[in-house]
Amino acid sequence: MAENPVQQVLSFWSMLDLRRRVVVVVATLAMFAAILALARVAASPSMALLYAGLEPAPAGDVVRSLDQRGIPYEVRGDSIWVPGDQRDQLRMALAADGLPASGGAGYELLDQLSGFGTTSQMFDAAYLRAKEGELARTISTSPFVRTARVHLAVPASQPFRRDQRATAAVTVTTLSGALTPAQAQAIRHLVASAIAGMTPEDVSVIDSATGLVPQAADMRGPADGRTEDLKRSVERLLAARVGQGRALVELSVDVVTERESITERRFDPQGRVVVSSETEERTSSASGAPPGVTVASNLPEGDAAQGEGSRSQGAETRERVNYEISEMAREVLRTPGGVRRLTVAVLVDGERTADGGWQPRSDQELADLRELVASAVGFDEARGDVITIKSMQFEPLPGGEPAAAVAWLSQIDPMALIQLTVIAAVVLALGLFVLRPLLRPSRPEPMPLSLPPASGPSGLPVLTGEIDDGADMPAMSIVSPRAEAEPPPDPVERLRRLISERQAESVEILRSWMDEREETR
């Protein structure tokens, strides 16, 4: 008759000593506690970041609003965490309530001014504060900026001073790392575009971690950006042929850094155009009386008195023509950034042979690749550009596998790793403290049993498993290589000695005895 599970557990429990019972109880309680902790972790909602880097006053307003809504939250340093499935909804609801309030006030300052009792100086000061707050808000919306403060220095309007220039200072605290020159230049253009008459050179950007961001690096920004674009274009073009990571490209661009202005005027004397023409004509005539005493007047006939006088006549013509000479005026303004010379160096890996060897690429293939690179970078031989392309064997980069391992580790969720660790600890504890004691054969407590002797095949008394209450154990010979010459006189001591020497046989006898008792019930 088979035992039911409860009787098996009770019989097993009765066979354990006190120390093992304590170990089993403690291990069982620890296992149940770990299971309850895992269930609690699995049942608790995953927390997501609501806001981070808030000032104490806005953070307090957000926490107060969460308490009023009954939303569970956690405060970790300067971050507020809420259940992940409610984060987006909470952000919209808090934004509708005007939370979190930004550090600086904006144009709402102008709403507080009333027309009565407000002077022009008060309005100008409030307008300047509102402008600073709005610029700080706009800068703070950038994903790499935690907080921002803007200070404007706008001089008062004075009609007799024309050299006044507005300046600004911006202090930025980033989320991580330092502020890059490109980001600082973007902030300068943002502030300069918002203030009339201000240029990006009039704006100073200060990083709270590294200090003043210099403007000298900004002059190299466009050239460096164009160089990187060309480099990526050439590498992408070569990767389509030789494979990804098997071509390295380096570009050196010599750009024009000085500014030049040329003004030129040319006159063409052959290209005349009549603008106006003026013609003037003059005619004159004159006559005079005959002279009084002449040779003719001394003649006898006297004809001298009837002679004609002198006459004169003249004509004059003047013409004035105005011409316009053709003129050509040209003004050339050369700004920095033009390419003066371009140098390209390309290193291409060779080809793999069928037997796993390496061989360089053919000259024809390198010539074709050179034409592709020249077309991609805008090669101009007259400008002095140079393109060098070589095929050499690549060596494996050191540290590639550790970098890949670090990248793989960075993708692991810390919470998932903690849960896996707890589960592994529970399984280990279950195996060490519960399963191992259960599977290990236990030694039952010695029982003061009196077993009657029985004769074996050799005539020596042996154990049969029959219990005779109150019977004395007679003297018998124990077949054992470790038996002493004279057995102990006490029957209980002899039984203990026999059980200790023949443990397997004793366990079998006890098990058969327990089975017989169950059958007799």
Short mmCIF file of C-alpha atoms in Angstrom, two decimals:
data_model
loop_
_atom_site.label_atom_id
_atom_site.label_comp_id
_atom_site.label_asym_id
_atom_site.label_seq_id
_atom_site.Cartn_x
_atom_site.Cartn_y
_atom_site.Cartn_z
CA MET A 1 0.00 0.00 0.00
CA ALA A 2 1.57 3.27 -1.17
CA GLU A 3 1.83 6.20 1.19
CA ASN A 4 0.02 9.43 0.45
CA PRO A 5 2.13 12.61 -0.06
CA VAL A 6 1.33 13.98 3.42
CA GLN A 7 2.54 10.81 5.11
CA GLN A 8 5.67 10.81 2.98
CA VAL A 9 6.44 14.38 3.99
CA LEU A 10 5.78 13.59 7.66
CA SER A 11 7.93 10.48 7.53
CA PHE A 12 10.72 12.41 5.81
CA TRP A 13 10.42 15.21 8.38
CA SER A 14 10.66 12.72 11.23
CA MET A 15 13.88 11.33 9.81
CA LEU A 16 15.63 14.75 9.86
CA ASP A 17 17.61 15.99 12.83
CA LEU A 18 17.13 19.40 14.40
CA ARG A 19 19.86 21.15 12.41
CA ARG A 20 18.50 20.02 9.07
CA ARG A 21 14.98 20.94 10.04
CA VAL A 22 16.13 24.50 10.78
CA VAL A 23 17.99 24.68 7.46
CA VAL A 24 14.96 23.47 5.52
CA VAL A 25 12.63 25.93 7.28
CA VAL A 26 14.97 28.89 6.72
CA ALA A 27 15.55 27.97 3.06
CA THR A 28 11.82 27.58 2.46
CA LEU A 29 11.06 30.95 4.05
CA ALA A 30 13.83 32.63 2.06
CA MET A 31 12.52 31.09 -1.15
CA PHE A 32 8.99 32.31 -0.47
CA ALA A 33 10.30 35.79 0.42
CA ALA A 34 12.28 35.96 -2.84
CA ILE A 35 9.24 34.82 -4.82
CA LEU A 36 7.10 37.48 -3.15
CA ALA A 37 9.73 40.13 -3.86
CA LEU A 38 9.90 39.11 -7.52
CA ALA A 39 6.11 39.16 -7.74
CA ARG A 40 6.09 42.64 -6.25
CA VAL A 41 8.73 43.86 -8.67
CA ALA A 42 6.84 42.33 -11.60
CA ALA A 43 3.53 43.79 -10.42
CA SER A 44 4.91 47.28 -9.77
CA PRO A 45 4.71 49.58 -12.83
CA SER A 46 7.91 50.49 -14.64
CA MET A 47 8.94 54.04 -13.85
CA ALA A 48 9.86 56.54 -16.57
CA LEU A 49 11.54 59.93 -16.34
CA LEU A 50 9.05 62.79 -16.20
CA TYR A 51 11.34 65.80 -15.68
CA ALA A 52 14.99 66.22 -14.76
CA GLY A 53 17.18 69.17 -13.85
CA LEU A 54 14.33 71.32 -12.50
CA GLU A 55 14.94 74.08 -10.00
CA PRO A 56 13.55 73.50 -6.48
CA ALA A 57 10.51 75.77 -6.87
CA PRO A 58 9.23 74.32 -10.19
CA ALA A 59 10.00 70.78 -8.98
CA GLY A 60 7.93 71.41 -5.84
CA ASP A 61 5.00 72.61 -7.94
CA VAL A 62 5.16 69.47 -10.06
CA VAL A 63 5.29 67.19 -6.98
CA ARG A 64 2.34 69.04 -5.42
CA SER A 65 0.31 68.59 -8.60
CA LEU A 66 1.14 64.85 -8.68
CA ASP A 67 0.01 64.50 -5.07
CA GLN A 68 -3.28 66.19 -5.87
CA ARG A 69 -3.85 63.86 -8.82
CA GLY A 70 -2.99 60.76 -6.77
CA ILE A 71 -0.21 59.68 -9.16
CA PRO A 72 2.60 57.56 -7.66
CA TYR A 73 6.04 59.06 -8.22
CA GLU A 74 9.65 58.73 -7.16
CA VAL A 75 12.17 61.51 -6.59
CA ARG A 76 15.71 60.48 -7.51
CA GLY A 77 18.07 63.38 -6.99
CA ASP A 78 16.85 66.19 -9.25
CA SER A 79 14.69 63.82 -11.36
CA ILE A 80 11.01 62.94 -11.02
CA TRP A 81 9.92 59.46 -12.13
CA VAL A 82 6.32 58.38 -12.78
CA PRO A 83 4.70 55.19 -14.21
CA GLY A 84 5.76 54.77 -17.81
CA ASP A 85 2.23 54.29 -19.17
CA GLN A 86 1.14 57.66 -17.69
CA ARG A 87 4.18 59.82 -18.47
CA ASP A 88 3.02 61.37 -21.76
CA GLN A 89 -0.46 62.06 -20.45
CA LEU A 90 0.97 63.70 -17.33
CA ARG A 91 3.26 65.93 -19.37
CA MET A 92 0.31 67.24 -21.39
CA ALA A 93 -1.83 67.74 -18.30
CA LEU A 94 0.95 69.57 -16.44
CA ALA A 95 1.68 71.71 -19.48
CA ALA A 96 -1.99 72.75 -19.55
CA ASP A 97 -1.56 73.93 -15.94
CA GLY A 98 1.61 75.87 -16.82
CA LEU A 99 3.95 73.37 -15.15
CA PRO A 100 6.83 73.18 -14.83
CA ALA A 101 7.31 76.94 -14.70
CA SER A 102 10.50 78.09 -16.36
CA GLY A 103 13.14 79.86 -14.34
CA GLY A 104 12.73 83.26 -16.01
CA ALA A 105 9.55 85.15 -16.74
CA GLY A 106 8.76 86.11 -20.31
CA TYR A 107 6.28 88.41 -21.98
CA GLU A 108 3.77 87.77 -19.20
CA LEU A 109 5.62 90.49 -17.28
CA LEU A 110 4.11 93.03 -19.65
CA ASP A 111 0.62 91.84 -18.73
CA GLN A 112 1.20 92.96 -15.16
CA LEU A 113 1.87 96.54 -16.17
CA SER A 114 -1.08 98.88 -16.04
CA GLY A 115 -1.31 102.05 -18.05
CA PHE A 116 -1.78 104.18 -14.98
CA GLY A 117 1.44 104.93 -13.12
CA THR A 118 3.74 103.14 -15.55
CA THR A 119 6.58 105.29 -16.81
CA SER A 120 8.59 104.72 -19.96
CA GLN A 121 11.63 103.64 -17.92
CA MET A 122 9.54 101.01 -16.11
CA PHE A 123 8.17 99.70 -19.39
CA ASP A 124 11.65 99.54 -20.98
CA ALA A 125 13.03 97.63 -17.98
CA ALA A 126 10.10 95.17 -18.02
CA TYR A 127 10.44 94.70 -21.78
CA LEU A 128 14.16 93.97 -21.42
CA ARG A 129 13.46 91.41 -18.67
CA ALA A 130 10.76 89.80 -20.81
CA LYS A 131 13.16 89.58 -23.75
CA GLU A 132 15.81 87.90 -21.58
CA GLY A 133 13.29 85.40 -20.21
CA GLU A 134 11.97 84.47 -23.64
CA LEU A 135 15.48 83.92 -25.00
CA ALA A 136 16.36 81.77 -21.98
CA ARG A 137 13.22 79.69 -22.53
CA THR A 138 14.05 79.16 -26.19
CA ILE A 139 17.61 78.10 -25.43
CA SER A 140 16.43 75.74 -22.67
CA THR A 141 14.24 73.85 -25.16
CA SER A 142 17.38 72.44 -26.79
CA PRO A 143 17.93 68.76 -25.91
CA PHE A 144 21.53 69.38 -24.79
CA VAL A 145 20.79 72.34 -22.48
CA ARG A 146 19.60 71.96 -18.88
CA THR A 147 19.36 75.61 -17.85
CA ALA A 148 20.17 78.93 -19.50
CA ARG A 149 20.40 82.55 -18.40
CA VAL A 150 20.55 85.53 -20.78
CA HIS A 151 21.76 89.04 -19.94
CA LEU A 152 21.25 91.86 -22.45
CA ALA A 153 23.05 95.19 -22.47
CA VAL A 154 21.03 97.46 -24.75
CA PRO A 155 22.13 101.13 -24.54
CA ALA A 156 19.54 103.86 -24.36
CA SER A 157 18.77 105.68 -27.59
CA GLN A 158 20.86 108.85 -27.90
CA PRO A 159 20.62 110.77 -31.16
CA PHE A 160 24.13 112.24 -31.01
CA ARG A 161 25.91 108.92 -30.44
CA ARG A 162 26.02 106.50 -33.35
CA ASP A 163 28.69 104.05 -32.17
CA GLN A 164 26.46 102.33 -29.60
CA ARG A 165 26.16 98.56 -29.94
CA ALA A 166 24.04 96.12 -27.99
CA THR A 167 25.82 93.16 -26.38
CA ALA A 168 24.64 89.97 -24.68
CA ALA A 169 25.99 87.26 -22.40
CA VAL A 170 24.53 83.73 -22.23
CA THR A 171 25.33 81.22 -19.46
CA VAL A 172 24.46 77.61 -20.31
CA THR A 173 24.47 74.44 -18.20
CA THR A 174 24.49 71.31 -20.35
CA LEU A 175 23.01 67.92 -19.50
CA SER A 176 26.29 66.11 -20.13
CA GLY A 177 29.65 67.02 -21.58
CA ALA A 178 30.82 70.41 -22.76
CA LEU A 179 29.19 72.85 -25.15
CA THR A 180 30.53 72.37 -28.67
CA PRO A 181 31.56 75.34 -30.86
CA ALA A 182 28.72 74.61 -33.30
CA GLN A 183 26.15 74.72 -30.50
CA ALA A 184 27.64 77.94 -29.14
CA GLN A 185 27.52 79.50 -32.60
CA ALA A 186 23.85 78.55 -32.92
CA ILE A 187 23.10 80.27 -29.61
CA ARG A 188 24.96 83.40 -30.76
CA HIS A 189 22.94 83.61 -33.97
CA LEU A 190 19.71 83.05 -32.02
CA VAL A 191 20.36 85.92 -29.62
CA ALA A 192 21.75 88.24 -32.29
CA SER A 193 18.72 87.68 -34.52
CA ALA A 194 16.35 88.59 -31.69
CA ILE A 195 17.98 91.95 -30.89
CA ALA A 196 18.03 94.70 -33.51
CA GLY A 197 21.51 95.86 -34.47
CA MET A 198 23.32 92.98 -32.73
CA THR A 199 25.78 90.69 -34.48
CA PRO A 200 26.87 87.19 -33.41
CA GLU A 201 30.28 88.62 -32.49
CA ASP A 202 28.56 90.74 -29.81
CA VAL A 203 27.25 87.65 -27.96
CA SER A 204 29.42 85.84 -25.40
CA VAL A 205 28.53 82.23 -24.57
CA ILE A 206 29.75 80.81 -21.25
CA ASP A 207 29.63 77.12 -20.43
CA SER A 208 29.21 76.56 -16.70
CA ALA A 209 31.59 73.57 -16.88
CA THR A 210 34.36 74.76 -19.23
CA GLY A 211 34.05 78.54 -19.19
CA LEU A 212 33.96 80.91 -22.15
CA VAL A 213 33.46 79.24 -25.54
CA PRO A 214 35.86 81.00 -27.92
CA GLN A 215 34.64 82.39 -31.21
CA ALA A 216 37.86 81.65 -33.12
CA ALA A 217 36.83 78.04 -33.57
CA ASP A 218 33.60 79.15 -35.22
CA MET A 219 35.49 80.42 -38.30
CA ARG A 220 36.58 76.85 -39.03
CA GLY A 221 33.15 75.40 -38.53
CA PRO A 222 31.78 75.69 -42.11
CA ALA A 223 35.05 74.48 -43.68
CA ASP A 224 35.28 71.55 -41.31
CA GLY A 225 31.65 70.70 -41.90
CA ARG A 226 32.14 70.72 -45.66
CA THR A 227 35.25 68.55 -45.29
CA GLU A 228 33.34 65.99 -43.25
CA ASP A 229 30.52 65.93 -45.78
CA LEU A 230 32.94 65.29 -48.64
CA LYS A 231 34.70 62.61 -46.62
CA ARG A 232 31.47 60.76 -45.86
CA SER A 233 30.38 61.01 -49.49
CA VAL A 234 33.62 59.50 -50.78
CA GLU A 235 33.66 56.73 -48.16
CA ARG A 236 30.05 55.83 -48.95
CA LEU A 237 30.90 55.73 -52.66
CA LEU A 238 33.94 53.48 -52.13
CA ALA A 239 32.09 51.20 -49.70
CA ALA A 240 29.69 50.23 -52.46
CA ARG A 241 32.63 48.69 -54.34
CA VAL A 242 35.26 47.57 -51.80
CA GLY A 243 32.98 46.96 -48.79
CA GLN A 244 32.20 48.75 -45.59
CA GLY A 245 35.24 49.68 -43.51
CA ARG A 246 37.73 48.73 -46.23
CA ALA A 247 38.46 52.25 -47.46
CA LEU A 248 39.87 55.24 -45.56
CA VAL A 249 39.60 58.78 -46.90
CA GLU A 250 41.38 61.90 -45.68
CA LEU A 251 40.80 65.36 -47.15
CA SER A 252 42.77 68.56 -46.74
CA VAL A 253 40.99 71.71 -47.90
CA ASP A 254 42.95 74.94 -48.17
CA VAL A 255 40.30 77.63 -47.87
CA VAL A 256 40.46 81.38 -48.34
CA THR A 257 40.43 83.12 -44.98
CA GLU A 258 40.87 86.78 -45.97
CA ARG A 259 38.19 89.15 -47.21
CA GLU A 260 38.83 91.13 -50.46
CA SER A 261 36.87 93.90 -52.16
CA ILE A 262 37.72 95.06 -55.76
CA THR A 263 36.14 98.11 -57.47
CA GLU A 264 36.87 98.70 -61.19
CA ARG A 265 35.75 101.35 -63.74
CA ARG A 266 36.51 101.15 -67.48
CA PHE A 267 35.84 103.69 -70.31
CA ASP A 268 35.54 102.71 -74.00
CA PRO A 269 36.37 105.63 -76.32
CA GLN A 270 35.06 103.74 -79.34
CA GLY A 271 31.65 103.37 -77.88
CA ARG A 272 30.48 107.00 -78.21
CA VAL A 273 26.86 107.96 -78.08
CA VAL A 274 25.54 111.43 -79.20
CA VAL A 275 23.66 112.98 -76.36
CA SER A 276 22.86 116.45 -77.85
CA SER A 277 23.72 118.53 -80.99
CA GLU A 278 23.58 122.36 -81.32
CA THR A 279 24.15 124.34 -84.63
CA GLU A 280 24.53 128.20 -84.81
CA GLU A 281 24.77 130.27 -88.10
CA ARG A 282 25.63 134.03 -88.30
CA THR A 283 25.59 136.38 -91.48
CA SER A 284 26.83 140.07 -91.54
CA SER A 285 27.05 142.83 -94.31
CA ALA A 286 28.28 146.55 -94.26
CA SER A 287 28.47 149.53 -96.79
CA GLY A 288 30.31 152.94 -96.57
CA ALA A 289 30.14 156.55 -98.28
CA PRO A 290 32.60 157.45 -101.06
CA PRO A 291 35.72 159.32 -100.00
CA GLY A 292 35.78 163.19 -100.38
CA VAL A 293 39.05 163.90 -102.35
CA THR A 294 40.21 161.31 -104.83
CA VAL A 295 41.90 161.20 -108.26
CA ALA A 296 38.53 161.07 -109.92
CA SER A 297 37.50 164.33 -108.34
CA ASN A 298 40.34 166.17 -110.07
CA LEU A 299 39.21 165.17 -113.56
CA PRO A 300 37.63 167.83 -115.81
CA GLU A 301 34.44 165.91 -116.29
CA GLY A 302 33.81 165.82 -112.54
CA ASP A 303 32.67 162.13 -112.25
CA ALA A 304 34.31 161.76 -108.98
CA ALA A 305 31.28 163.00 -107.13
CA GLN A 306 29.10 160.19 -108.41
CA GLY A 307 31.32 157.12 -107.40
CA GLU A 308 29.97 154.20 -105.14
CA GLY A 309 30.98 153.65 -101.47
CA SER A 310 32.65 150.49 -99.88
CA ARG A 311 30.63 147.30 -99.03
CA SER A 312 31.50 144.14 -96.87
CA GLN A 313 29.55 140.82 -96.22
CA GLY A 314 30.39 137.77 -93.94
CA ALA A 315 28.80 134.38 -92.82
CA GLU A 316 29.70 132.21 -89.68
CA THR A 317 28.43 128.74 -88.77
CA ARG A 318 29.01 126.98 -85.34
CA GLU A 319 28.03 123.39 -84.37
CA ARG A 320 28.32 121.80 -80.87
CA VAL A 321 27.89 118.01 -80.40
CA ASN A 322 27.85 116.31 -76.89
CA TYR A 323 28.95 112.65 -76.70
CA GLU A 324 28.58 110.08 -73.82
CA ILE A 325 31.54 107.73 -73.44
CA SER A 326 30.59 104.14 -72.41
CA GLU A 327 31.68 103.27 -68.88
CA MET A 328 31.77 99.90 -67.08
CA ALA A 329 31.90 99.75 -63.25
CA ARG A 330 32.47 96.43 -61.43
CA GLU A 331 32.74 95.69 -57.72
CA VAL A 332 33.94 92.26 -56.58
CA LEU A 333 33.61 91.18 -52.92
CA ARG A 334 35.43 87.96 -52.02
CA THR A 335 34.42 86.50 -48.65
CA PRO A 336 36.28 83.76 -46.70
CA GLY A 337 35.38 80.16 -47.38
CA GLY A 338 36.43 79.67 -50.98
CA VAL A 339 38.48 76.59 -51.83
CA ARG A 340 42.01 77.42 -52.78
CA ARG A 341 43.41 73.89 -53.06
CA LEU A 342 42.07 70.39 -52.39
CA THR A 343 44.12 67.33 -51.48
CA VAL A 344 42.56 63.85 -51.20
CA ALA A 345 44.29 60.68 -49.94
CA VAL A 346 42.47 57.35 -50.29
CA LEU A 347 43.67 54.04 -48.86
CA VAL A 348 41.85 50.96 -50.17
CA ASP A 349 42.18 47.40 -48.95
CA GLY A 350 43.12 44.74 -51.47
CA GLU A 351 41.23 41.67 -52.61
CA ARG A 352 40.99 38.28 -50.96
CA THR A 353 42.05 35.30 -53.00
CA ALA A 354 40.36 31.91 -53.07
CA ASP A 355 43.01 30.38 -50.79
CA GLY A 356 42.56 33.11 -48.16
CA GLY A 357 45.49 35.24 -49.29
CA TRP A 358 45.68 38.91 -50.18
CA GLN A 359 46.52 40.72 -53.39
CA PRO A 360 46.46 44.44 -54.32
CA ARG A 361 43.83 45.80 -56.64
CA SER A 362 44.62 46.28 -60.29
CA ASP A 363 45.76 49.59 -61.76
CA GLN A 364 42.66 49.78 -63.95
CA GLU A 365 40.38 49.47 -60.92
CA LEU A 366 42.38 52.11 -59.03
CA ALA A 367 42.11 54.43 -62.03
CA ASP A 368 38.34 53.97 -62.13
CA LEU A 369 38.10 54.64 -58.40
CA ARG A 370 40.21 57.78 -58.86
CA GLU A 371 37.77 59.10 -61.46
CA LEU A 372 34.87 58.48 -59.10
CA VAL A 373 36.63 60.29 -56.26
CA ALA A 374 37.52 63.21 -58.53
CA SER A 375 33.90 63.60 -59.56
CA ALA A 376 32.69 63.40 -55.96
CA VAL A 377 35.01 66.09 -54.54
CA GLY A 378 34.94 68.47 -57.53
CA PHE A 379 38.51 67.94 -58.71
CA ASP A 380 40.06 70.91 -60.54
CA GLU A 381 43.51 70.33 -61.98
CA ALA A 382 44.00 74.01 -62.85
CA ARG A 383 43.52 74.88 -59.19
CA GLY A 384 46.29 72.49 -58.18
CA ASP A 385 44.15 69.73 -56.65
CA VAL A 386 45.81 66.39 -55.93
CA ILE A 387 44.23 62.93 -55.54
CA THR A 388 46.31 59.99 -54.32
CA ILE A 389 44.80 56.49 -54.15
CA LYS A 390 46.71 53.39 -53.04
CA SER A 391 45.82 49.75 -52.43
CA MET A 392 47.43 48.32 -49.28
CA GLN A 393 46.64 45.57 -46.84
CA PHE A 394 44.69 46.63 -43.76
CA GLU A 395 45.77 45.58 -40.29
CA PRO A 396 43.09 44.70 -37.71
CA LEU A 397 42.35 47.63 -35.47
CA PRO A 398 43.25 46.99 -31.81
CA GLY A 399 40.50 47.07 -29.27
CA GLY A 400 37.68 46.30 -31.66
CA GLU A 401 36.20 43.40 -29.73
CA PRO A 402 36.27 45.11 -26.32
CA ALA A 403 34.55 48.13 -27.82
CA ALA A 404 31.87 45.90 -29.26
CA ALA A 405 31.47 44.21 -25.88
CA VAL A 406 31.07 47.57 -24.17
CA ALA A 407 28.48 48.59 -26.73
CA TRP A 408 26.61 45.34 -26.12
CA LEU A 409 26.70 45.83 -22.35
CA SER A 410 25.38 49.37 -22.67
CA GLN A 411 22.19 48.02 -24.25
CA ILE A 412 21.28 45.87 -21.22
CA ASP A 413 18.45 47.14 -19.07
CA PRO A 414 19.69 47.50 -15.45
CA MET A 415 16.30 46.52 -14.00
CA ALA A 416 16.17 43.37 -16.15
CA LEU A 417 19.70 42.50 -15.05
CA ILE A 418 18.71 42.88 -11.39
CA GLN A 419 15.67 40.66 -11.86
CA LEU A 420 17.77 37.98 -13.55
CA THR A 421 20.27 38.15 -10.70
CA VAL A 422 17.54 37.70 -8.08
CA ILE A 423 16.04 34.77 -9.96
CA ALA A 424 19.45 33.14 -10.23
CA ALA A 425 20.01 33.65 -6.49
CA VAL A 426 16.62 32.06 -5.71
CA VAL A 427 17.38 29.06 -7.92
CA LEU A 428 20.81 28.68 -6.32
CA ALA A 429 19.34 28.90 -2.82
CA LEU A 430 16.63 26.40 -3.74
CA GLY A 431 19.23 23.98 -5.04
CA LEU A 432 21.67 24.36 -2.15
CA PHE A 433 19.37 24.60 0.84
CA VAL A 434 16.22 22.72 -0.22
CA LEU A 435 16.87 20.20 -2.98
CA ARG A 436 20.27 19.13 -1.77
CA PRO A 437 19.08 18.21 1.77
CA LEU A 438 16.10 16.41 0.26
CA LEU A 439 18.22 14.32 -2.08
CA ARG A 440 20.96 13.57 0.44
CA PRO A 441 20.38 10.25 2.30
CA SER A 442 19.67 10.93 5.94
CA ARG A 443 20.61 8.89 8.95
CA PRO A 444 17.66 8.14 11.20
CA GLU A 445 17.91 8.49 14.94
CA PRO A 446 19.08 5.31 16.67
CA MET A 447 16.16 3.37 18.08
CA PRO A 448 16.43 1.09 21.13
CA LEU A 449 15.22 -1.97 19.32
CA SER A 450 15.63 -5.56 20.49
CA LEU A 451 15.91 -7.88 17.55
CA PRO A 452 15.72 -11.64 18.03
CA PRO A 453 18.56 -13.57 16.52
CA ALA A 454 18.11 -15.72 13.50
CA SER A 455 20.36 -18.31 12.01
CA GLY A 456 21.89 -17.71 8.67
CA PRO A 457 23.26 -20.15 6.17
CA SER A 458 26.47 -20.39 8.15
CA GLY A 459 24.73 -20.85 11.44
CA LEU A 460 25.56 -17.33 12.63
CA PRO A 461 22.81 -15.06 13.91
CA VAL A 462 21.70 -12.30 11.54
CA LEU A 463 19.16 -9.43 11.66
CA THR A 464 15.69 -10.15 10.30
CA GLY A 465 13.93 -6.83 10.99
CA GLU A 466 11.49 -8.37 13.52
CA ILE A 467 10.98 -6.31 16.68
CA ASP A 468 10.63 -8.08 20.00
CA ASP A 469 9.65 -5.56 22.67
CA GLY A 470 11.27 -6.31 26.00
CA ALA A 471 13.50 -9.09 24.65
CA ASP A 472 17.17 -9.02 25.45
CA MET A 473 19.66 -9.15 22.67
CA PRO A 474 21.61 -12.36 23.01
CA ALA A 475 25.23 -12.53 22.27
CA MET A 476 25.91 -13.07 18.58
CA SER A 477 28.73 -12.92 16.21
CA ILE A 478 28.67 -10.00 13.75
CA VAL A 479 30.12 -10.71 10.37
CA SER A 480 32.08 -7.59 9.75
CA PRO A 481 35.67 -6.98 8.80
CA ARG A 482 35.73 -4.06 11.25
CA ALA A 483 34.18 -6.01 14.16
CA GLU A 484 36.12 -6.17 17.38
CA ALA A 485 37.24 -9.40 19.00
CA GLU A 486 34.81 -9.14 21.92
CA PRO A 487 31.42 -7.43 21.38
CA PRO A 488 30.19 -4.94 24.01
CA PRO A 489 28.13 -6.48 26.80
CA ASP A 490 25.28 -3.92 26.51
CA PRO A 491 22.66 -5.05 23.90
CA VAL A 492 21.74 -1.45 22.96
CA GLU A 493 25.37 -0.60 22.39
CA ARG A 494 25.78 -3.68 20.25
CA LEU A 495 22.72 -2.68 18.19
CA ARG A 496 24.12 0.78 17.66
CA ARG A 497 27.43 -0.72 16.67
CA LEU A 498 25.73 -3.05 14.24
CA ILE A 499 23.64 -0.24 12.66
CA SER A 500 26.65 2.03 12.31
CA GLU A 501 28.60 -0.71 10.58
CA ARG A 502 25.76 -1.83 8.29
CA GLN A 503 23.84 1.27 7.50
CA ALA A 504 22.39 0.15 4.17
CA GLU A 505 21.05 -3.12 5.58
CA SER A 506 19.59 -1.34 8.60
CA VAL A 507 17.76 1.19 6.43
CA GLU A 508 16.31 -1.61 4.32
CA ILE A 509 15.11 -3.44 7.43
CA LEU A 510 13.48 -0.28 8.82
CA ARG A 511 11.77 0.47 5.51
CA SER A 512 10.39 -3.07 5.25
CA TRP A 513 9.20 -2.84 8.84
CA MET A 514 7.36 0.43 8.15
CA ASP A 515 5.74 -1.06 5.05
CA GLU A 516 4.50 -4.08 7.05
CA ARG A 517 2.99 -1.85 9.72
CA GLU A 518 1.11 0.13 7.08
CA GLU A 519 -0.29 -3.10 5.57
CA THR A 520 -1.51 -4.36 8.94
CA ARG A 521 -3.58 -1.21 9.58
#
